[in-house]
Amino acid sequence: MVDNHNKNQRSYNMRRVRSHNTNPELQVRKMLHRMGLRFRLHRKQLPGCPDIVLVSRRVAIFVHGCFWHGHDCKRGKPPSSNRDFWIPKLLRNKERDNKNIIALTKLGWHSMVIWECELRTPYKLEAKVTKELALESRFESISGTK
Ligand SMILES: [Zn+2]
């Protein structure tokens, strides 16, 4: 595969799509830990092998790189060169993500996507997570975990 796009500009994108224990993932784990949440990692038996799973709440969390998963943000844009290669590839990733979320929903799981760019404003991200979990608090309250 010939890769023409600007390596300096895009080097952070070159991680593999479904690599585990990435820096953004570790940041999310730290945050959840601080929030007093118990979680498990990389449940292979669930669709899409979610990065983080809150088992008792049936919440699956995906930590997604904006580039690979086509986030609607500055970092999520496909490269301006080699578009014939990148656009279908990135679209396939998005389709796969959607399929996984639909499959999880069918199994009774709530999916939450945390985007890499959201980690730049941790307080906002924490508010988002709190809000989504509150909506899903069918089992226990967040403060009840510690
Ligand atoms: Zn983004």
Tab-separated table of N, CA and C and ligand atoms in Angstrom:
chain	number	residue	atom	x	y	z
A	1	MET	N	0.844	-1.190	0.000
A	1	MET	CA	0.000	0.000	0.000
A	1	MET	C	0.883	1.244	0.000
A	2	VAL	N	0.663	2.086	-0.982
A	2	VAL	CA	1.406	3.343	-1.028
A	2	VAL	C	0.617	4.398	-0.277
A	3	ASP	N	1.277	5.071	0.584
A	3	ASP	CA	0.588	6.010	1.455
A	3	ASP	C	1.156	7.392	1.231
A	4	ASN	N	0.378	8.213	0.530
A	4	ASN	CA	0.914	9.506	0.117
A	4	ASN	C	0.657	10.652	1.081
A	5	HIS	N	-0.202	10.432	2.027
A	5	HIS	CA	-0.568	11.617	2.802
A	5	HIS	C	0.538	12.032	3.765
A	6	ASN	N	0.454	13.241	4.152
A	6	ASN	CA	1.498	13.880	4.947
A	6	ASN	C	1.714	13.161	6.279
A	7	LYS	N	2.865	12.553	6.418
A	7	LYS	CA	3.114	11.704	7.579
A	7	LYS	C	3.191	12.499	8.870
A	8	ASN	N	3.775	13.680	8.818
A	8	ASN	CA	3.860	14.488	10.038
A	8	ASN	C	2.484	14.871	10.543
A	9	GLN	N	1.688	15.308	9.590
A	9	GLN	CA	0.361	15.793	9.946
A	9	GLN	C	-0.529	14.666	10.455
A	10	ARG	N	-0.335	13.495	9.894
A	10	ARG	CA	-1.288	12.423	10.145
A	10	ARG	C	-0.720	11.292	10.992
A	11	SER	N	0.459	11.449	11.519
A	11	SER	CA	1.110	10.311	12.153
A	11	SER	C	0.272	9.740	13.295
A	12	TYR	N	-0.461	10.601	13.990
A	12	TYR	CA	-1.261	10.101	15.110
A	12	TYR	C	-2.392	9.199	14.642
A	13	ASN	N	-2.672	9.248	13.337
A	13	ASN	CA	-3.764	8.435	12.816
A	13	ASN	C	-3.346	7.010	12.532
A	14	MET	N	-2.077	6.749	12.573
A	14	MET	CA	-1.600	5.499	12.010
A	14	MET	C	-1.721	4.307	12.957
A	15	ARG	N	-2.275	4.536	14.122
A	15	ARG	CA	-2.544	3.402	14.992
A	15	ARG	C	-3.548	2.480	14.319
A	16	ARG	N	-3.467	1.225	14.652
A	16	ARG	CA	-4.433	0.290	14.078
A	16	ARG	C	-5.827	0.569	14.612
A	17	VAL	N	-6.804	0.240	13.773
A	17	VAL	CA	-8.185	0.619	14.094
A	17	VAL	C	-8.634	0.065	15.432
A	18	ARG	N	-8.410	-1.215	15.651
A	18	ARG	CA	-8.932	-1.811	16.872
A	18	ARG	C	-7.823	-2.196	17.831
A	19	SER	N	-6.772	-1.410	17.887
A	19	SER	CA	-5.710	-1.715	18.832
A	19	SER	C	-6.209	-1.438	20.248
A	20	HIS	N	-5.633	-2.143	21.201
A	20	HIS	CA	-6.093	-2.025	22.578
A	20	HIS	C	-5.070	-1.323	23.451
A	21	ASN	N	-5.546	-0.885	24.606
A	21	ASN	CA	-4.687	-0.242	25.598
A	21	ASN	C	-3.963	0.974	25.043
A	22	THR	N	-4.658	1.719	24.211
A	22	THR	CA	-4.086	2.932	23.657
A	22	THR	C	-4.149	4.031	24.710
A	23	ASN	N	-3.409	5.081	24.461
A	23	ASN	CA	-3.380	6.170	25.418
A	23	ASN	C	-4.761	6.759	25.711
A	24	PRO	N	-5.571	7.047	24.684
A	24	PRO	CA	-6.924	7.557	24.982
A	24	PRO	C	-7.738	6.587	25.832
A	25	GLU	N	-7.566	5.317	25.558
A	25	GLU	CA	-8.289	4.308	26.336
A	25	GLU	C	-7.853	4.339	27.804
A	26	LEU	N	-6.564	4.476	28.016
A	26	LEU	CA	-6.065	4.531	29.391
A	26	LEU	C	-6.595	5.768	30.113
A	27	GLN	N	-6.684	6.869	29.384
A	27	GLN	CA	-7.228	8.093	29.986
A	27	GLN	C	-8.674	7.908	30.412
A	28	VAL	N	-9.446	7.245	29.557
A	28	VAL	CA	-10.859	7.005	29.888
A	28	VAL	C	-10.961	6.093	31.106
A	29	ARG	N	-10.110	5.072	31.136
A	29	ARG	CA	-10.133	4.148	32.274
A	29	ARG	C	-9.826	4.874	33.570
A	30	LYS	N	-8.838	5.755	33.533
A	30	LYS	CA	-8.487	6.544	34.724
A	30	LYS	C	-9.677	7.373	35.180
A	31	MET	N	-10.339	7.994	34.206
A	31	MET	CA	-11.475	8.848	34.529
A	31	MET	C	-12.596	8.043	35.182
A	32	LEU	N	-12.920	6.899	34.599
A	32	LEU	CA	-13.997	6.066	35.144
A	32	LEU	C	-13.643	5.597	36.552
A	33	HIS	N	-12.377	5.286	36.734
A	33	HIS	CA	-11.900	4.838	38.032
A	33	HIS	C	-12.095	5.940	39.070
A	34	ARG	N	-11.719	7.157	38.679
A	34	ARG	CA	-11.887	8.325	39.548
A	34	ARG	C	-13.361	8.526	39.907
A	35	MET	N	-14.229	8.200	38.958
A	35	MET	CA	-15.667	8.368	39.190
A	35	MET	C	-16.236	7.239	40.052
A	36	GLY	N	-15.369	6.318	40.429
A	36	GLY	CA	-15.795	5.227	41.296
A	36	GLY	C	-16.523	4.107	40.582
A	37	LEU	N	-16.293	3.996	39.273
A	37	LEU	CA	-16.989	2.974	38.495
A	37	LEU	C	-16.128	1.728	38.339
A	38	ARG	N	-16.766	0.594	38.445
A	38	ARG	CA	-16.086	-0.685	38.224
A	38	ARG	C	-16.298	-1.099	36.780
A	39	PHE	N	-15.229	-1.592	36.168
A	39	PHE	CA	-15.390	-1.980	34.761
A	39	PHE	C	-14.478	-3.135	34.402
A	40	ARG	N	-14.779	-3.731	33.276
A	40	ARG	CA	-13.937	-4.785	32.713
A	40	ARG	C	-13.498	-4.350	31.322
A	41	LEU	N	-12.463	-5.030	30.822
A	41	LEU	CA	-11.882	-4.598	29.549
A	41	LEU	C	-12.060	-5.652	28.470
A	42	HIS	N	-12.218	-5.141	27.232
A	42	HIS	CA	-12.105	-5.977	26.031
A	42	HIS	C	-12.883	-7.276	26.098
A	43	ARG	N	-14.194	-7.147	26.182
A	43	ARG	CA	-15.052	-8.330	26.202
A	43	ARG	C	-15.178	-8.901	24.804
A	44	LYS	N	-14.388	-9.910	24.522
A	44	LYS	CA	-14.361	-10.465	23.169
A	44	LYS	C	-15.679	-11.126	22.787
A	45	GLN	N	-16.418	-11.579	23.804
A	45	GLN	CA	-17.680	-12.278	23.467
A	45	GLN	C	-18.789	-11.310	23.072
A	46	LEU	N	-18.570	-10.003	23.244
A	46	LEU	CA	-19.578	-9.021	22.827
A	46	LEU	C	-19.253	-8.489	21.437
A	47	PRO	N	-20.293	-8.107	20.690
A	47	PRO	CA	-20.049	-7.569	19.335
A	47	PRO	C	-19.097	-6.376	19.371
A	48	GLY	N	-18.101	-6.405	18.507
A	48	GLY	CA	-17.159	-5.299	18.402
A	48	GLY	C	-16.099	-5.266	19.482
A	49	CYS	N	-16.139	-6.225	20.403
A	49	CYS	CA	-15.175	-6.275	21.505
A	49	CYS	C	-14.996	-4.897	22.155
A	50	PRO	N	-16.013	-4.439	22.886
A	50	PRO	CA	-15.939	-3.093	23.473
A	50	PRO	C	-14.696	-2.913	24.353
A	51	ASP	N	-14.126	-1.707	24.305
A	51	ASP	CA	-12.898	-1.432	25.056
A	51	ASP	C	-13.120	-1.549	26.557
A	52	ILE	N	-14.265	-1.022	26.997
A	52	ILE	CA	-14.566	-0.994	28.429
A	52	ILE	C	-16.024	-1.412	28.613
A	53	VAL	N	-16.264	-2.233	29.619
A	53	VAL	CA	-17.617	-2.722	29.846
A	53	VAL	C	-17.986	-2.553	31.313
A	54	LEU	N	-19.120	-1.877	31.552
A	54	LEU	CA	-19.651	-1.776	32.908
A	54	LEU	C	-20.702	-2.883	33.025
A	55	VAL	N	-20.251	-4.015	33.556
A	55	VAL	CA	-21.052	-5.236	33.445
A	55	VAL	C	-22.421	-5.086	34.112
A	56	SER	N	-22.451	-4.609	35.355
A	56	SER	CA	-23.721	-4.591	36.082
A	56	SER	C	-24.726	-3.636	35.443
A	57	ARG	N	-24.217	-2.627	34.767
A	57	ARG	CA	-25.118	-1.674	34.105
A	57	ARG	C	-25.398	-2.051	32.657
A	58	ARG	N	-24.736	-3.055	32.184
A	58	ARG	CA	-24.832	-3.435	30.765
A	58	ARG	C	-24.556	-2.247	29.847
A	59	VAL	N	-23.427	-1.591	30.148
A	59	VAL	CA	-22.990	-0.469	29.324
A	59	VAL	C	-21.663	-0.847	28.681
A	60	ALA	N	-21.600	-0.702	27.352
A	60	ALA	CA	-20.373	-0.981	26.612
A	60	ALA	C	-19.797	0.343	26.121
A	61	ILE	N	-18.515	0.548	26.371
A	61	ILE	CA	-17.887	1.811	25.977
A	61	ILE	C	-16.830	1.541	24.916
A	62	PHE	N	-16.921	2.303	23.842
A	62	PHE	CA	-15.902	2.261	22.793
A	62	PHE	C	-15.116	3.568	22.844
A	63	VAL	N	-13.818	3.456	22.886
A	63	VAL	CA	-12.971	4.654	22.802
A	63	VAL	C	-12.467	4.722	21.368
A	64	HIS	N	-12.958	5.697	20.627
A	64	HIS	CA	-12.690	5.734	19.197
A	64	HIS	C	-11.758	6.862	18.791
A	65	GLY	N	-10.791	6.506	17.956
A	65	GLY	CA	-9.965	7.524	17.324
A	65	GLY	C	-10.809	8.243	16.273
A	66	CYS	N	-10.749	9.572	16.270
A	66	CYS	CA	-11.628	10.358	15.395
A	66	CYS	C	-11.390	10.051	13.926
A	67	PHE	N	-10.134	9.845	13.558
A	67	PHE	CA	-9.809	9.603	12.152
A	67	PHE	C	-10.368	8.262	11.679
A	68	TRP	N	-10.017	7.210	12.360
A	68	TRP	CA	-10.386	5.863	11.915
A	68	TRP	C	-11.886	5.616	11.958
A	69	HIS	N	-12.564	6.255	12.862
A	69	HIS	CA	-13.990	5.963	13.034
A	69	HIS	C	-14.876	7.084	12.504
A	70	GLY	N	-14.251	8.027	11.797
A	70	GLY	CA	-15.017	9.035	11.079
A	70	GLY	C	-15.855	9.955	11.952
A	71	HIS	N	-15.243	10.473	13.003
A	71	HIS	CA	-15.967	11.433	13.848
A	71	HIS	C	-16.218	12.723	13.076
A	72	ASP	N	-17.339	13.362	13.375
A	72	ASP	CA	-17.689	14.623	12.740
A	72	ASP	C	-16.962	15.758	13.465
A	73	CYS	N	-15.651	15.795	13.304
A	73	CYS	CA	-14.848	16.837	13.941
A	73	CYS	C	-13.631	17.104	13.055
A	74	LYS	N	-12.797	18.042	13.472
A	74	LYS	CA	-11.642	18.431	12.663
A	74	LYS	C	-10.709	17.252	12.365
A	75	ARG	N	-10.501	16.420	13.363
A	75	ARG	CA	-9.608	15.279	13.206
A	75	ARG	C	-10.224	14.130	12.430
A	76	GLY	N	-11.534	14.171	12.251
A	76	GLY	CA	-12.226	13.040	11.643
A	76	GLY	C	-12.302	13.090	10.133
A	77	LYS	N	-11.757	14.144	9.530
A	77	LYS	CA	-11.855	14.286	8.074
A	77	LYS	C	-10.888	13.343	7.360
A	78	PRO	N	-11.345	12.735	6.264
A	78	PRO	CA	-10.411	11.903	5.497
A	78	PRO	C	-9.317	12.760	4.881
A	79	PRO	N	-8.141	12.176	4.621
A	79	PRO	CA	-7.039	12.941	4.023
A	79	PRO	C	-7.447	13.504	2.664
A	80	SER	N	-6.856	14.621	2.275
A	80	SER	CA	-7.228	15.223	0.987
A	80	SER	C	-6.588	14.480	-0.179
A	81	SER	N	-5.520	13.725	0.089
A	81	SER	CA	-4.940	12.920	-0.981
A	81	SER	C	-5.360	11.469	-0.805
A	82	ASN	N	-5.265	10.710	-1.900
A	82	ASN	CA	-5.582	9.280	-1.837
A	82	ASN	C	-7.005	8.988	-1.375
A	83	ARG	N	-7.923	9.853	-1.782
A	83	ARG	CA	-9.291	9.742	-1.277
A	83	ARG	C	-9.988	8.461	-1.716
A	84	ASP	N	-9.622	7.979	-2.919
A	84	ASP	CA	-10.241	6.744	-3.411
A	84	ASP	C	-9.916	5.570	-2.494
A	85	PHE	N	-8.788	5.653	-1.872
A	85	PHE	CA	-8.404	4.607	-0.935
A	85	PHE	C	-9.052	4.825	0.420
A	86	TRP	N	-8.947	6.047	0.926
A	86	TRP	CA	-9.351	6.297	2.318
A	86	TRP	C	-10.853	6.315	2.537
A	87	ILE	N	-11.580	6.954	1.619
A	87	ILE	CA	-13.007	7.158	1.899
A	87	ILE	C	-13.773	5.836	2.044
A	88	PRO	N	-13.618	4.881	1.087
A	88	PRO	CA	-14.328	3.603	1.290
A	88	PRO	C	-13.865	2.862	2.541
A	89	LYS	N	-12.569	2.951	2.807
A	89	LYS	CA	-12.019	2.253	3.968
A	89	LYS	C	-12.625	2.806	5.257
A	90	LEU	N	-12.670	4.124	5.351
A	90	LEU	CA	-13.186	4.754	6.564
A	90	LEU	C	-14.695	4.545	6.689
A	91	LEU	N	-15.373	4.518	5.537
A	91	LEU	CA	-16.818	4.249	5.559
A	91	LEU	C	-17.107	2.841	6.076
A	92	ARG	N	-16.259	1.898	5.648
A	92	ARG	CA	-16.434	0.517	6.125
A	92	ARG	C	-16.284	0.455	7.649
A	93	ASN	N	-15.326	1.198	8.174
A	93	ASN	CA	-15.148	1.218	9.629
A	93	ASN	C	-16.408	1.721	10.325
A	94	LYS	N	-16.955	2.789	9.773
A	94	LYS	CA	-18.160	3.369	10.368
A	94	LYS	C	-19.324	2.391	10.322
A	95	GLU	N	-19.469	1.726	9.178
A	95	GLU	CA	-20.547	0.745	9.046
A	95	GLU	C	-20.398	-0.371	10.073
A	96	ARG	N	-19.158	-0.817	10.233
A	96	ARG	CA	-18.906	-1.883	11.203
A	96	ARG	C	-19.254	-1.407	12.620
A	97	ASP	N	-18.873	-0.168	12.941
A	97	ASP	CA	-19.189	0.379	14.263
A	97	ASP	C	-20.698	0.395	14.493
A	98	ASN	N	-21.427	0.851	13.470
A	98	ASN	CA	-22.885	0.919	13.607
A	98	ASN	C	-23.493	-0.461	13.803
A	99	LYS	N	-22.986	-1.422	13.035
A	99	LYS	CA	-23.498	-2.792	13.150
A	99	LYS	C	-23.277	-3.332	14.554
A	100	ASN	N	-22.095	-3.063	15.092
A	100	ASN	CA	-21.786	-3.547	16.442
A	100	ASN	C	-22.737	-2.944	17.467
A	101	ILE	N	-23.010	-1.655	17.322
A	101	ILE	CA	-23.894	-0.977	18.281
A	101	ILE	C	-25.314	-1.547	18.186
A	102	ILE	N	-25.757	-1.806	16.957
A	102	ILE	CA	-27.097	-2.389	16.780
A	102	ILE	C	-27.149	-3.787	17.417
A	103	ALA	N	-26.082	-4.570	17.186
A	103	ALA	CA	-26.037	-5.920	17.756
A	103	ALA	C	-26.037	-5.860	19.281
A	104	LEU	N	-25.298	-4.919	19.843
A	104	LEU	CA	-25.259	-4.774	21.303
A	104	LEU	C	-26.633	-4.379	21.848
A	105	THR	N	-27.295	-3.469	21.155
A	105	THR	CA	-28.624	-3.032	21.583
A	105	THR	C	-29.588	-4.215	21.611
A	106	LYS	N	-29.485	-5.061	20.587
A	106	LYS	CA	-30.354	-6.242	20.532
A	106	LYS	C	-30.114	-7.173	21.706
A	107	LEU	N	-28.866	-7.179	22.200
A	107	LEU	CA	-28.536	-8.037	23.336
A	107	LEU	C	-28.836	-7.350	24.681
A	108	GLY	N	-29.388	-6.141	24.606
A	108	GLY	CA	-29.753	-5.432	25.832
A	108	GLY	C	-28.648	-4.580	26.419
A	109	TRP	N	-27.663	-4.224	25.606
A	109	TRP	CA	-26.567	-3.384	26.072
A	109	TRP	C	-26.731	-1.958	25.563
A	110	HIS	N	-26.350	-1.025	26.417
A	110	HIS	CA	-26.300	0.373	26.021
A	110	HIS	C	-24.867	0.678	25.587
A	111	SER	N	-24.702	1.261	24.405
A	111	SER	CA	-23.350	1.573	23.929
A	111	SER	C	-23.060	3.058	24.078
A	112	MET	N	-21.844	3.339	24.453
A	112	MET	CA	-21.398	4.719	24.592
A	112	MET	C	-20.102	4.858	23.802
A	113	VAL	N	-20.043	5.867	22.935
A	113	VAL	CA	-18.813	6.103	22.186
A	113	VAL	C	-18.118	7.323	22.784
A	114	ILE	N	-16.870	7.137	23.140
A	114	ILE	CA	-16.060	8.257	23.611
A	114	ILE	C	-15.023	8.545	22.531
A	115	TRP	N	-15.055	9.763	22.031
A	115	TRP	CA	-14.141	10.131	20.952
A	115	TRP	C	-12.848	10.675	21.535
A	116	GLU	N	-11.775	10.387	20.803
A	116	GLU	CA	-10.441	10.832	21.200
A	116	GLU	C	-10.420	12.344	21.489
A	117	CYS	N	-11.103	13.124	20.639
A	117	CYS	CA	-11.039	14.582	20.807
A	117	CYS	C	-11.758	15.033	22.073
A	118	GLU	N	-12.662	14.218	22.579
A	118	GLU	CA	-13.383	14.599	23.802
A	118	GLU	C	-12.466	14.566	25.027
A	119	LEU	N	-11.362	13.857	24.892
A	119	LEU	CA	-10.430	13.757	26.015
A	119	LEU	C	-9.699	15.068	26.279
A	120	ARG	N	-9.815	15.989	25.314
A	120	ARG	CA	-9.145	17.276	25.509
A	120	ARG	C	-9.911	18.160	26.482
A	121	THR	N	-11.178	17.847	26.699
A	121	THR	CA	-11.964	18.584	27.694
A	121	THR	C	-12.563	17.578	28.682
A	122	PRO	N	-11.707	17.114	29.611
A	122	PRO	CA	-12.113	16.015	30.497
A	122	PRO	C	-13.368	16.324	31.317
A	123	TYR	N	-13.533	17.575	31.752
A	123	TYR	CA	-14.703	17.886	32.580
A	123	TYR	C	-15.995	17.724	31.783
A	124	LYS	N	-15.924	18.084	30.494
A	124	LYS	CA	-17.101	17.920	29.633
A	124	LYS	C	-17.398	16.441	29.416
A	125	LEU	N	-16.318	15.691	29.196
A	125	LEU	CA	-16.476	14.261	28.956
A	125	LEU	C	-17.071	13.578	30.182
A	126	GLU	N	-16.584	13.992	31.348
A	126	GLU	CA	-17.093	13.401	32.581
A	126	GLU	C	-18.592	13.689	32.735
A	127	ALA	N	-18.983	14.904	32.353
A	127	ALA	CA	-20.398	15.273	32.418
A	127	ALA	C	-21.217	14.411	31.460
A	128	LYS	N	-20.670	14.176	30.279
A	128	LYS	CA	-21.367	13.334	29.291
A	128	LYS	C	-21.557	11.918	29.820
A	129	VAL	N	-20.486	11.377	30.389
A	129	VAL	CA	-20.558	10.006	30.903
A	129	VAL	C	-21.565	9.922	32.049
A	130	THR	N	-21.500	10.895	32.951
A	130	THR	CA	-22.435	10.917	34.083
A	130	THR	C	-23.874	10.944	33.584
A	131	LYS	N	-24.099	11.795	32.592
A	131	LYS	CA	-25.452	11.949	32.056
A	131	LYS	C	-25.938	10.645	31.409
A	132	GLU	N	-25.079	10.053	30.582
A	132	GLU	CA	-25.493	8.819	29.903
A	132	GLU	C	-25.732	7.690	30.890
A	133	LEU	N	-24.913	7.649	31.941
A	133	LEU	CA	-25.091	6.580	32.926
A	133	LEU	C	-26.342	6.809	33.753
A	134	ALA	N	-26.657	8.069	34.018
A	134	ALA	CA	-27.862	8.379	34.778
A	134	ALA	C	-29.092	7.910	34.019
A	135	LEU	N	-29.045	8.073	32.700
A	135	LEU	CA	-30.159	7.621	31.878
A	135	LEU	C	-30.300	6.110	31.923
A	136	GLU	N	-29.179	5.453	32.179
A	136	GLU	CA	-29.164	3.995	32.171
A	136	GLU	C	-29.160	3.400	33.572
A	137	SER	N	-29.405	4.227	34.577
A	137	SER	CA	-29.228	3.737	35.951
A	137	SER	C	-30.437	2.906	36.382
A	138	ARG	N	-30.573	1.770	35.735
A	138	ARG	CA	-31.670	0.881	36.084
A	138	ARG	C	-31.290	0.003	37.260
A	139	PHE	N	-29.995	-0.029	37.562
A	139	PHE	CA	-29.528	-0.997	38.546
A	139	PHE	C	-29.066	-0.362	39.861
A	140	GLU	N	-28.258	0.664	39.751
A	140	GLU	CA	-27.740	1.273	40.975
A	140	GLU	C	-27.343	2.711	40.659
A	141	SER	N	-27.248	3.517	41.691
A	141	SER	CA	-26.833	4.899	41.463
A	141	SER	C	-25.320	4.972	41.393
A	142	ILE	N	-24.810	5.982	40.723
A	142	ILE	CA	-23.365	6.119	40.550
A	142	ILE	C	-22.671	6.238	41.901
A	143	SER	N	-23.281	7.004	42.808
A	143	SER	CA	-22.642	7.200	44.111
A	143	SER	C	-22.667	5.918	44.946
A	144	GLY	N	-23.507	4.985	44.544
A	144	GLY	CA	-23.625	3.758	45.318
A	144	GLY	C	-22.498	2.773	45.107
A	145	THR	N	-21.586	3.073	44.181
A	145	THR	CA	-20.546	2.099	43.871
A	145	THR	C	-19.362	2.161	44.815
A	146	LYS	N	-19.244	3.240	45.588
A	146	LYS	CA	-18.086	3.320	46.476
A	146	LYS	C	-18.528	3.508	47.916
B	1	ZN	ZN	-13.403	13.916	17.163
